[in-house]
Amino acid sequence: MDKDKIIQLTEEYGGEYGLNHTRRLLNIISLIGERMNYNKEVLWVSAYLHDWGGYPKWAQSGIDHAIRSKQVAEDFLNSEGYEKSFINHVLECIEYHHGSNEVRSVESQLLIDADAIDFLGTVGILREFSTKPRELRKAVESAKSRMEKNKKVIKFEQSKKIVEQRIKRAERLLFEFEEESFGIF
């Protein structure tokens, strides 16, 4: 496996955002999966490739980035000579990384939990504000909505503990932001 190539392509086409998001995912996965038995190679590749379809080089208007990421990942992994069973496992993780009732592997759920957790807390809120500029009140509501949505896809107990901590910090940050921005006392 040429990890350097995957990292380089993620940084080249996903920028600092894509690379840092992936590194945070891998850190979160190591925390929640600490006592679990899972295929680390499948999850490493899945984490790096899960958003490739959303990067400008590969994104296609009207196609969900998870579906597009699956297509891009399949082409890339086939061109690099990965085994079919490995490719299929990675593709499952990528396809379902926003949550699904069809999750079949611990690796898929680890990626779902980690991706959802990364959108929670301070980093998630700041990312919400910086990547989608809009009226401040709408940004606050969007951040709150995303927190509620992401809490629902979390399955592992360790993930739920992390979510609880991050939600508390996020709610405190949003309260202070609203108080200072809109004069809510």
Coordinates of C-alpha atoms in Angstrom, one line a residue:
M1 CA 0.0 0.0 0.0
D2 CA 1.4 3.4 -1.0
K3 CA 0.2 5.5 1.9
D4 CA 2.4 8.4 0.9
K5 CA 0.6 8.6 -2.5
I6 CA -2.8 8.6 -0.8
I7 CA -1.8 11.3 1.7
Q8 CA -0.3 13.4 -1.1
L9 CA -3.5 13.1 -3.3
T10 CA -5.6 14.0 -0.3
E11 CA -3.6 17.0 0.5
E12 CA -3.3 18.1 -3.2
Y13 CA -7.0 17.8 -4.0
G14 CA -8.6 18.2 -0.5
G15 CA -6.2 20.9 0.7
E16 CA -5.4 21.5 4.3
Y17 CA -9.0 21.0 5.2
G18 CA -9.2 17.5 3.7
L19 CA -5.9 16.4 5.2
N20 CA -6.7 17.7 8.7
H21 CA -10.2 16.3 8.7
T22 CA -8.8 12.9 7.8
R23 CA -6.1 13.1 10.5
R24 CA -8.8 14.0 13.1
L25 CA -10.9 11.0 11.9
L26 CA -8.0 8.6 12.4
N27 CA -7.3 10.1 15.9
I28 CA -11.0 9.7 16.8
I29 CA -11.1 6.1 15.4
S30 CA -8.1 5.2 17.5
L31 CA -9.9 6.5 20.6
I32 CA -13.2 4.8 20.0
G33 CA -11.7 1.6 18.5
E34 CA -9.0 1.2 21.1
R35 CA -10.4 -2.1 22.5
M36 CA -12.0 -3.3 19.2
N37 CA -10.8 -5.7 16.7
Y38 CA -11.0 -4.1 13.3
N39 CA -9.1 -4.0 10.0
K40 CA -6.9 -0.9 10.4
E41 CA -5.7 -0.9 6.8
V42 CA -9.3 -0.9 5.5
L43 CA -10.2 1.9 7.8
W44 CA -7.1 4.0 7.1
V45 CA -7.7 3.9 3.4
S46 CA -11.5 4.5 3.9
A47 CA -10.8 7.5 6.1
Y48 CA -8.5 9.1 3.5
L49 CA -10.7 8.4 0.5
H50 CA -14.2 8.9 2.0
D51 CA -14.4 12.6 0.9
W52 CA -12.5 12.5 -2.4
G53 CA -15.7 12.8 -4.4
G54 CA -16.4 16.1 -2.7
Y55 CA -13.1 17.6 -3.7
P56 CA -13.2 20.0 -6.7
K57 CA -11.1 17.7 -8.9
W58 CA -13.7 14.8 -8.7
A59 CA -16.9 16.4 -7.5
Q60 CA -19.9 16.3 -9.9
S61 CA -22.9 18.5 -9.5
G62 CA -26.0 16.6 -8.4
I63 CA -24.1 13.6 -7.2
D64 CA -23.9 13.1 -3.4
H65 CA -20.2 13.2 -2.4
A66 CA -20.4 9.8 -0.7
I67 CA -21.5 8.1 -3.9
R68 CA -19.0 10.0 -5.9
S69 CA -16.2 9.2 -3.4
K70 CA -17.1 5.6 -3.8
Q71 CA -16.8 5.8 -7.6
V72 CA -13.4 7.7 -7.4
A73 CA -12.1 5.3 -4.7
E74 CA -13.0 2.2 -6.7
D75 CA -11.2 3.6 -9.8
F76 CA -8.2 4.6 -7.8
L77 CA -7.9 1.3 -5.8
N78 CA -8.4 -0.8 -8.9
S79 CA -5.7 1.2 -10.7
E80 CA -3.3 0.7 -7.8
G81 CA -3.9 -3.1 -7.9
Y82 CA -5.7 -3.6 -4.5
E83 CA -7.4 -6.9 -3.9
K84 CA -11.2 -7.0 -4.8
S85 CA -12.2 -8.0 -1.2
F86 CA -10.2 -5.1 0.2
I87 CA -11.7 -2.7 -2.3
N88 CA -15.3 -3.8 -1.5
H89 CA -14.7 -3.4 2.2
V90 CA -13.4 0.2 1.7
L91 CA -16.2 1.0 -0.7
E92 CA -18.8 -0.1 1.9
C93 CA -17.2 2.2 4.5
I94 CA -17.2 5.1 2.1
E95 CA -20.7 4.6 0.9
Y96 CA -22.2 4.6 4.3
H97 CA -20.0 7.1 6.1
H98 CA -22.9 9.5 6.8
G99 CA -24.9 6.7 8.5
S100 CA -27.2 4.0 7.3
N101 CA -29.2 1.1 8.6
E102 CA -27.3 -1.1 6.2
V103 CA -23.9 -1.0 7.9
R104 CA -22.4 -4.4 7.8
S105 CA -19.0 -4.0 9.4
V106 CA -17.3 -2.5 12.5
E107 CA -15.1 -0.5 10.2
S108 CA -18.1 1.2 8.5
Q109 CA -19.6 2.1 11.9
L110 CA -16.2 3.4 13.2
L111 CA -16.0 5.7 10.2
I112 CA -19.6 6.8 10.6
D113 CA -19.0 7.6 14.3
A114 CA -15.7 9.3 13.8
D115 CA -17.0 11.5 10.9
A116 CA -20.1 12.5 12.9
I117 CA -17.9 13.3 16.0
D118 CA -15.6 15.5 13.9
F119 CA -18.6 17.7 13.1
L120 CA -19.4 18.1 16.8
G121 CA -17.7 20.4 19.3
T122 CA -15.7 23.5 18.7
V123 CA -14.0 22.4 15.5
G124 CA -17.3 21.4 14.0
I125 CA -18.9 24.7 14.8
L126 CA -16.0 26.7 13.5
R127 CA -16.0 24.6 10.3
E128 CA -19.7 25.2 9.9
F129 CA -19.2 28.9 10.1
S130 CA -16.1 29.0 7.9
T131 CA -17.1 26.7 5.1
K132 CA -20.7 27.9 4.6
P133 CA -20.8 31.7 5.0
R134 CA -24.3 32.9 5.6
E135 CA -26.2 35.1 7.9
L136 CA -25.0 34.4 11.5
R137 CA -28.3 33.3 12.9
K138 CA -28.7 30.8 10.1
A139 CA -25.1 29.5 10.8
V140 CA -26.0 29.0 14.4
E141 CA -29.2 27.1 13.5
S142 CA -27.3 25.0 11.0
A143 CA -24.7 24.1 13.6
K144 CA -27.4 23.1 16.1
S145 CA -29.2 21.1 13.4
R146 CA -26.0 19.3 12.4
M147 CA -25.3 18.4 16.0
E148 CA -28.7 16.8 16.5
K149 CA -28.4 14.9 13.2
N150 CA -25.0 13.6 13.9
K151 CA -25.9 12.5 17.4
K152 CA -28.4 10.1 15.9
V153 CA -25.9 8.0 13.8
I154 CA -23.5 7.3 16.7
K155 CA -23.5 3.7 17.8
F156 CA -20.5 2.8 20.0
E157 CA -20.5 3.6 23.7
Q158 CA -17.1 5.2 23.6
S159 CA -18.3 7.4 20.8
K160 CA -21.3 8.5 22.9
K161 CA -19.0 9.6 25.7
I162 CA -17.0 11.7 23.3
V163 CA -20.1 13.2 21.8
E164 CA -21.5 14.1 25.2
Q165 CA -18.3 16.1 26.0
R166 CA -18.2 17.8 22.6
I167 CA -21.9 18.7 22.7
K168 CA -21.4 20.4 26.0
R169 CA -18.5 22.5 24.7
A170 CA -20.4 23.3 21.5
E171 CA -23.5 24.4 23.3
R172 CA -21.5 26.6 25.6
L173 CA -19.7 28.1 22.6
L174 CA -23.0 28.7 20.7
F175 CA -24.6 30.2 23.8
E176 CA -21.7 32.7 24.2
F177 CA -21.7 33.4 20.5
E178 CA -25.4 34.1 20.5
E179 CA -25.2 36.2 23.7
E180 CA -22.4 38.4 22.3
S181 CA -23.7 38.6 18.7
F182 CA -27.4 39.0 19.3
G183 CA -27.6 40.3 22.9
I184 CA -29.5 37.3 24.3
F185 CA -29.1 37.5 28.0

